GROMACS .gro file of N, CA and C in nm:
model
  345
    1MET      N    1 -22.752  11.200  -7.529
    1MET     CA    2 -22.650  11.250  -7.583
    1MET      C    3 -22.563  11.072  -7.593
    2ASN      N    4 -22.459  11.064  -7.696
    2ASN     CA    5 -22.418  10.950  -7.699
    2ASN      C    6 -22.286  10.926  -7.593
    3VAL      N    7 -22.222  10.830  -7.545
    3VAL     CA    8 -22.117  10.801  -7.449
    3VAL      C    9 -21.994  10.888  -7.504
    4ALA      N   10 -21.959  10.899  -7.619
    4ALA     CA   11 -21.827  10.953  -7.676
    4ALA      C   12 -21.853  11.112  -7.631
    5ALA      N   13 -22.010  11.183  -7.650
    5ALA     CA   14 -22.005  11.313  -7.630
    5ALA      C   15 -22.010  11.333  -7.488
    6ARG      N   16 -22.083  11.228  -7.419
    6ARG     CA   17 -22.074  11.220  -7.254
    6ARG      C   18 -21.919  11.247  -7.197
    7VAL      N   19 -21.853  11.172  -7.248
    7VAL     CA   20 -21.735  11.167  -7.206
    7VAL      C   21 -21.614  11.300  -7.211
    8ALA      N   22 -21.644  11.343  -7.339
    8ALA     CA   23 -21.596  11.493  -7.398
    8ALA      C   24 -21.644  11.586  -7.321
    9VAL      N   25 -21.736  11.577  -7.257
    9VAL     CA   26 -21.808  11.715  -7.122
    9VAL      C   27 -21.760  11.709  -7.020
   10VAL      N   28 -21.729  11.563  -6.971
   10VAL     CA   29 -21.695  11.539  -6.839
   10VAL      C   30 -21.516  11.571  -6.847
   11PHE      N   31 -21.427  11.539  -6.959
   11PHE     CA   32 -21.324  11.548  -6.970
   11PHE      C   33 -21.324  11.706  -6.983
   12THR      N   34 -21.421  11.781  -7.058
   12THR     CA   35 -21.389  11.926  -7.058
   12THR      C   36 -21.421  12.015  -6.936
   13ILE      N   37 -21.524  11.946  -6.845
   13ILE     CA   38 -21.540  12.025  -6.698
   13ILE      C   39 -21.447  11.982  -6.624
   14VAL      N   40 -21.342  11.888  -6.615
   14VAL     CA   41 -21.247  11.857  -6.518
   14VAL      C   42 -21.140  11.915  -6.577
   15ALA      N   43 -21.125  11.929  -6.707
   15ALA     CA   44 -20.965  11.983  -6.739
   15ALA      C   45 -20.956  12.107  -6.742
   16THR      N   46 -21.099  12.180  -6.754
   16THR     CA   47 -21.083  12.352  -6.729
   16THR      C   48 -20.986  12.417  -6.621
   17PRO      N   49 -20.993  12.376  -6.496
   17PRO     CA   50 -20.931  12.415  -6.388
   17PRO      C   51 -20.759  12.394  -6.421
   18ALA      N   52 -20.755  12.295  -6.466
   18ALA     CA   53 -20.596  12.279  -6.469
   18ALA      C   54 -20.561  12.352  -6.551
   19LEU      N   55 -20.591  12.386  -6.713
   19LEU     CA   56 -20.546  12.471  -6.774
   19LEU      C   57 -20.580  12.602  -6.749
   20ALA      N   58 -20.612  12.606  -6.624
   20ALA     CA   59 -20.623  12.798  -6.566
   20ALA      C   60 -20.508  12.802  -6.489
   21HIS      N   61 -20.454  12.666  -6.461
   21HIS     CA   62 -20.389  12.717  -6.341
   21HIS      C   63 -20.213  12.721  -6.453
   22HIS      N   64 -20.089  12.776  -6.384
   22HIS     CA   65 -19.998  12.823  -6.448
   22HIS      C   66 -19.914  12.637  -6.454
   23GLY      N   67 -19.844  12.666  -6.558
   23GLY     CA   68 -19.754  12.522  -6.576
   23GLY      C   69 -19.609  12.571  -6.534
   24TRP      N   70 -19.537  12.455  -6.506
   24TRP     CA   71 -19.411  12.472  -6.443
   24TRP      C   72 -19.320  12.511  -6.598
   25SER      N   73 -19.397  12.500  -6.716
   25SER     CA   74 -19.296  12.513  -6.839
   25SER      C   75 -19.298  12.678  -6.865
   26SER      N   76 -19.343  12.779  -6.736
   26SER     CA   77 -19.330  12.913  -6.749
   26SER      C   78 -19.240  12.990  -6.637
   27TYR      N   79 -19.157  12.874  -6.607
   27TYR     CA   80 -19.019  12.863  -6.511
   27TYR      C   81 -18.860  12.877  -6.572
   28ASP      N   82 -18.773  12.915  -6.565
   28ASP     CA   83 -18.687  12.904  -6.647
   28ASP      C   84 -18.584  12.807  -6.567
   29SER      N   85 -18.605  12.698  -6.589
   29SER     CA   86 -18.491  12.567  -6.508
   29SER      C   87 -18.371  12.568  -6.550
   30ASN      N   88 -18.345  12.629  -6.627
   30ASN     CA   89 -18.168  12.668  -6.660
   30ASN      C   90 -18.097  12.754  -6.548
   31LYS      N   91 -18.185  12.826  -6.493
   31LYS     CA   92 -18.150  12.939  -6.388
   31LYS      C   93 -18.196  12.944  -6.235
   32THR      N   94 -18.123  12.923  -6.171
   32THR     CA   95 -18.147  12.905  -6.029
   32THR      C   96 -18.097  13.041  -5.936
   33ILE      N   97 -18.226  13.089  -5.865
   33ILE     CA   98 -18.172  13.227  -5.821
   33ILE      C   99 -18.198  13.196  -5.693
   34THR      N  100 -18.171  13.276  -5.560
   34THR     CA  101 -18.187  13.274  -5.414
   34THR      C  102 -18.238  13.431  -5.391
   35ILE      N  103 -18.332  13.455  -5.318
   35ILE     CA  104 -18.406  13.568  -5.243
   35ILE      C  105 -18.427  13.545  -5.134
   36GLU      N  106 -18.411  13.652  -5.042
   36GLU     CA  107 -18.437  13.626  -4.893
   36GLU      C  108 -18.495  13.778  -4.868
   37GLY      N  109 -18.615  13.772  -4.764
   37GLY     CA  110 -18.684  13.873  -4.740
   37GLY      C  111 -18.794  13.873  -4.646
   38ALA      N  112 -18.851  13.929  -4.627
   38ALA     CA  113 -18.987  13.961  -4.545
   38ALA      C  114 -19.084  13.884  -4.595
   39VAL      N  115 -19.183  13.782  -4.537
   39VAL     CA  116 -19.286  13.755  -4.573
   39VAL      C  117 -19.395  13.852  -4.574
   40LEU      N  118 -19.480  13.918  -4.661
   40LEU     CA  119 -19.574  14.025  -4.663
   40LEU      C  120 -19.703  13.916  -4.666
   41SER      N  121 -19.713  13.821  -4.730
   41SER     CA  122 -19.871  13.737  -4.732
   41SER      C  123 -19.801  13.548  -4.769
   42SER      N  124 -19.892  13.531  -4.705
   42SER     CA  125 -19.882  13.361  -4.759
   42SER      C  126 -20.020  13.278  -4.733
   43SER      N  127 -20.003  13.159  -4.798
   43SER     CA  128 -20.118  13.083  -4.803
   43SER      C  129 -20.070  12.950  -4.819
   44TYR      N  130 -20.134  12.869  -4.754
   44TYR     CA  131 -20.092  12.702  -4.711
   44TYR      C  132 -20.210  12.624  -4.746
   45GLY      N  133 -20.236  12.674  -4.852
   45GLY     CA  134 -20.358  12.609  -4.944
   45GLY      C  135 -20.328  12.535  -5.049
   46ASN      N  136 -20.433  12.453  -5.089
   46ASN     CA  137 -20.410  12.360  -5.227
   46ASN      C  138 -20.467  12.474  -5.312
   47PRO      N  139 -20.396  12.449  -5.474
   47PRO     CA  140 -20.331  12.327  -5.471
   47PRO      C  141 -20.177  12.307  -5.496
   48HIS      N  142 -20.131  12.436  -5.422
   48HIS     CA  143 -19.986  12.465  -5.383
   48HIS      C  144 -19.993  12.538  -5.276
   49GLY      N  145 -19.905  12.573  -5.197
   49GLY     CA  146 -19.898  12.710  -5.089
   49GLY      C  147 -19.839  12.849  -5.189
   50ASP      N  148 -19.850  12.936  -5.136
   50ASP     CA  149 -19.768  13.072  -5.185
   50ASP      C  150 -19.729  13.150  -5.102
   51LEU      N  151 -19.651  13.222  -5.119
   51LEU     CA  152 -19.593  13.370  -5.067
   51LEU      C  153 -19.573  13.476  -5.140
   52THR      N  154 -19.599  13.591  -5.089
   52THR     CA  155 -19.543  13.697  -5.095
   52THR      C  156 -19.418  13.764  -5.043
   53LEU      N  157 -19.311  13.775  -5.116
   53LEU     CA  158 -19.198  13.816  -5.040
   53LEU      C  159 -19.121  13.979  -5.078
   54GLU      N  160 -19.098  14.024  -4.984
   54GLU     CA  161 -19.041  14.163  -5.027
   54GLU      C  162 -18.862  14.122  -5.035
   55HIS      N  163 -18.817  14.150  -5.128
   55HIS     CA  164 -18.669  14.136  -5.209
   55HIS      C  165 -18.639  14.270  -5.276
   56ASP      N  166 -18.510  14.316  -5.207
   56ASP     CA  167 -18.443  14.404  -5.309
   56ASP      C  168 -18.508  14.504  -5.377
   57GLY      N  169 -18.632  14.538  -5.265
   57GLY     CA  170 -18.729  14.637  -5.329
   57GLY      C  171 -18.855  14.626  -5.376
   58ALA      N  172 -18.861  14.509  -5.440
   58ALA     CA  173 -18.941  14.430  -5.521
   58ALA      C  174 -19.059  14.361  -5.427
   59LYS      N  175 -19.182  14.283  -5.483
   59LYS     CA  176 -19.282  14.221  -5.416
   59LYS      C  177 -19.257  14.064  -5.506
   60TRP      N  178 -19.197  13.981  -5.481
   60TRP     CA  179 -19.190  13.859  -5.552
   60TRP      C  180 -19.308  13.744  -5.514
   61GLU      N  181 -19.373  13.700  -5.602
   61GLU     CA  182 -19.447  13.603  -5.581
   61GLU      C  183 -19.414  13.463  -5.567
   62VAL      N  184 -19.390  13.387  -5.480
   62VAL     CA  185 -19.315  13.273  -5.505
   62VAL      C  186 -19.412  13.145  -5.473
   63VAL      N  187 -19.412  13.056  -5.554
   63VAL     CA  188 -19.491  12.928  -5.578
   63VAL      C  189 -19.453  12.830  -5.475
   64LEU      N  190 -19.487  12.777  -5.365
   64LEU     CA  191 -19.440  12.633  -5.309
   64LEU      C  192 -19.498  12.545  -5.337
   65ALA      N  193 -19.469  12.383  -5.244
   65ALA     CA  194 -19.533  12.277  -5.271
   65ALA      C  195 -19.678  12.277  -5.210
   66PRO      N  196 -19.731  12.158  -5.240
   66PRO     CA  197 -19.881  12.155  -5.198
   66PRO      C  198 -19.855  12.101  -5.005
   67PRO      N  199 -19.935  12.170  -4.965
   67PRO     CA  200 -19.940  12.147  -4.813
   67PRO      C  201 -19.935  12.006  -4.747
   68SER      N  202 -19.944  11.913  -4.810
   68SER     CA  203 -19.952  11.802  -4.776
   68SER      C  204 -19.780  11.777  -4.767
   69ARG      N  205 -19.729  11.825  -4.855
   69ARG     CA  206 -19.560  11.786  -4.883
   69ARG      C  207 -19.481  11.908  -4.803
   70MET      N  208 -19.533  11.995  -4.775
   70MET     CA  209 -19.443  12.099  -4.675
   70MET      C  210 -19.475  12.061  -4.521
   71ASN      N  211 -19.601  11.987  -4.517
   71ASN     CA  212 -19.613  11.950  -4.377
   71ASN      C  213 -19.512  11.827  -4.375
   72ALA      N  214 -19.520  11.736  -4.442
   72ALA     CA  215 -19.469  11.597  -4.441
   72ALA      C  216 -19.300  11.609  -4.429
   73ARG      N  217 -19.248  11.738  -4.460
   73ARG     CA  218 -19.117  11.766  -4.482
   73ARG      C  219 -19.061  11.879  -4.382
   74GLY      N  220 -19.180  11.890  -4.272
   74GLY     CA  221 -19.164  12.002  -4.157
   74GLY      C  222 -19.161  12.135  -4.175
   75LEU      N  223 -19.211  12.189  -4.288
   75LEU     CA  224 -19.265  12.342  -4.286
   75LEU      C  225 -19.324  12.365  -4.288
   76ALA      N  226 -19.391  12.420  -4.125
   76ALA     CA  227 -19.523  12.414  -4.085
   76ALA      C  228 -19.548  12.551  -4.144
   77GLU      N  229 -19.704  12.610  -4.137
   77GLU     CA  230 -19.777  12.692  -4.167
   77GLU      C  231 -19.722  12.854  -4.095
   78ALA      N  232 -19.691  12.824  -3.972
   78ALA     CA  233 -19.637  12.915  -3.911
   78ALA      C  234 -19.478  12.946  -3.904
   79ASP      N  235 -19.414  12.895  -3.989
   79ASP     CA  236 -19.284  12.906  -4.030
   79ASP      C  237 -19.295  13.006  -4.158
   80ILE      N  238 -19.404  13.054  -4.236
   80ILE     CA  239 -19.418  13.140  -4.343
   80ILE      C  240 -19.492  13.244  -4.325
   81ALA      N  241 -19.510  13.253  -4.200
   81ALA     CA  242 -19.650  13.345  -4.173
   81ALA      C  243 -19.597  13.478  -4.190
   82PRO      N  244 -19.660  13.612  -4.242
   82PRO     CA  245 -19.644  13.739  -4.279
   82PRO      C  246 -19.532  13.804  -4.140
   83GLY      N  247 -19.431  13.855  -4.180
   83GLY     CA  248 -19.371  13.876  -4.076
   83GLY      C  249 -19.201  13.819  -4.038
   84LYS      N  250 -19.227  13.686  -4.079
   84LYS     CA  251 -19.123  13.586  -4.070
   84LYS      C  252 -19.022  13.620  -4.187
   85THR      N  253 -18.888  13.596  -4.180
   85THR     CA  254 -18.795  13.619  -4.271
   85THR      C  255 -18.784  13.456  -4.327
   86VAL      N  256 -18.752  13.468  -4.436
   86VAL     CA  257 -18.715  13.337  -4.556
   86VAL      C  258 -18.619  13.356  -4.656
   87LYS      N  259 -18.556  13.269  -4.697
   87LYS     CA  260 -18.452  13.246  -4.782
   87LYS      C  261 -18.535  13.145  -4.886
   88VAL      N  262 -18.538  13.166  -5.008
   88VAL     CA  263 -18.610  13.105  -5.104
   88VAL      C  264 -18.503  13.073  -5.241
   89GLU      N  265 -18.481  12.943  -5.229
   89GLU     CA  266 -18.377  12.912  -5.371
   89GLU      C  267 -18.475  12.864  -5.497
   90GLY      N  268 -18.473  12.907  -5.598
   90GLY     CA  269 -18.590  12.822  -5.702
   90GLY      C  270 -18.557  12.883  -5.867
   91TYR      N  271 -18.667  12.869  -5.933
   91TYR     CA  272 -18.653  12.924  -6.081
   91TYR      C  273 -18.741  13.052  -6.082
   92PRO      N  274 -18.671  13.125  -6.173
   92PRO     CA  275 -18.773  13.266  -6.188
   92PRO      C  276 -18.855  13.255  -6.321
   93SER      N  277 -18.935  13.331  -6.304
   93SER     CA  278 -19.070  13.309  -6.425
   93SER      C  279 -18.993  13.359  -6.555
   94SER      N  280 -19.010  13.277  -6.636
   94SER     CA  281 -18.949  13.328  -6.782
   94SER      C  282 -19.028  13.436  -6.841
   95ARG      N  283 -19.145  13.489  -6.789
   95ARG     CA  284 -19.234  13.595  -6.847
   95ARG      C  285 -19.152  13.736  -6.801
   96GLY      N  286 -19.039  13.730  -6.712
   96GLY     CA  287 -18.993  13.866  -6.685
   96GLY      C  288 -19.048  13.909  -6.576
   97ARG      N  289 -19.113  13.852  -6.480
   97ARG     CA  290 -19.213  13.911  -6.356
   97ARG      C  291 -19.128  13.879  -6.222
   98PRO      N  292 -19.152  13.926  -6.131
   98PRO     CA  293 -19.070  13.860  -6.004
   98PRO      C  294 -19.173  13.755  -5.962
   99GLU      N  295 -19.152  13.657  -5.986
   99GLU     CA  296 -19.192  13.543  -5.955
   99GLU      C  297 -19.119  13.406  -5.964
  100LEU      N  298 -19.098  13.351  -5.857
  100LEU     CA  299 -19.039  13.209  -5.844
  100LEU      C  300 -19.093  13.079  -5.787
  101ARG      N  301 -19.040  13.011  -5.872
  101ARG     CA  302 -19.094  12.848  -5.828
  101ARG      C  303 -18.987  12.780  -5.754
  102ALA      N  304 -19.061  12.759  -5.598
  102ALA     CA  305 -18.971  12.738  -5.491
  102ALA      C  306 -18.909  12.565  -5.522
  103GLU      N  307 -18.771  12.584  -5.502
  103GLU     CA  308 -18.715  12.435  -5.476
  103GLU      C  309 -18.697  12.403  -5.370
  104ARG      N  310 -18.651  12.502  -5.293
  104ARG     CA  311 -18.623  12.466  -5.109
  104ARG      C  312 -18.656  12.617  -5.073
  105ILE      N  313 -18.659  12.590  -4.924
  105ILE     CA  314 -18.683  12.738  -4.871
  105ILE      C  315 -18.616  12.721  -4.698
  106THR      N  316 -18.557  12.814  -4.644
  106THR     CA  317 -18.505  12.810  -4.527
  106THR      C  318 -18.587  12.891  -4.458
  107ALA      N  319 -18.668  12.845  -4.329
  107ALA     CA  320 -18.740  12.927  -4.275
  107ALA      C  321 -18.743  12.864  -4.108
  108GLY      N  322 -18.791  12.935  -4.023
  108GLY     CA  323 -18.795  12.872  -3.893
  108GLY      C  324 -18.660  12.817  -3.850
  109GLY      N  325 -18.532  12.858  -3.890
  109GLY     CA  326 -18.420  12.796  -3.874
  109GLY      C  327 -18.369  12.673  -3.888
  110LYS      N  328 -18.462  12.608  -4.038
  110LYS     CA  329 -18.433  12.482  -4.113
  110LYS      C  330 -18.442  12.522  -4.250
  111THR      N  331 -18.387  12.440  -4.341
  111THR     CA  332 -18.400  12.419  -4.478
  111THR      C  333 -18.452  12.280  -4.498
  112VAL      N  334 -18.590  12.320  -4.606
  112VAL     CA  335 -18.674  12.204  -4.663
  112VAL      C  336 -18.669  12.212  -4.799
  113GLU      N  337 -18.663  12.105  -4.826
  113GLU     CA  338 -18.696  12.062  -4.995
  113GLU      C  339 -18.837  12.055  -5.035
  114LEU      N  340 -18.847  12.124  -5.138
  114LEU     CA  341 -18.996  12.134  -5.155
  114LEU      C  342 -19.030  12.056  -5.307
  115ARG      N  343 -18.949  12.052  -5.373
  115ARG     CA  344 -18.979  11.942  -5.482
  115ARG      C  345 -18.947  11.766  -5.468
   0.00000   0.00000   0.00000
């Protein structure tokens, strides 16, 4: 196999997980909304944290920042644990589903900028 073919194979293997991950273009960056409610589930893992929030009778999926950024800015994993109440401001999904890309979160008595 020549060098160009090897490079193409490596690029394909490395790029495939990134393509499977959602991009920021699927959120309406011209519209900011704020939701508040009880955390049903949360993850403080890579590539970014996330949580499911109960708001106005719907389950909202909220995409957070990477754990290293949340930790550096003072948002502990315990602050977004299930049962906690949080307020999240961010960009809604442009696909019509209850999903939000969080820009900031108020949890544990403090507001944390995520982007």
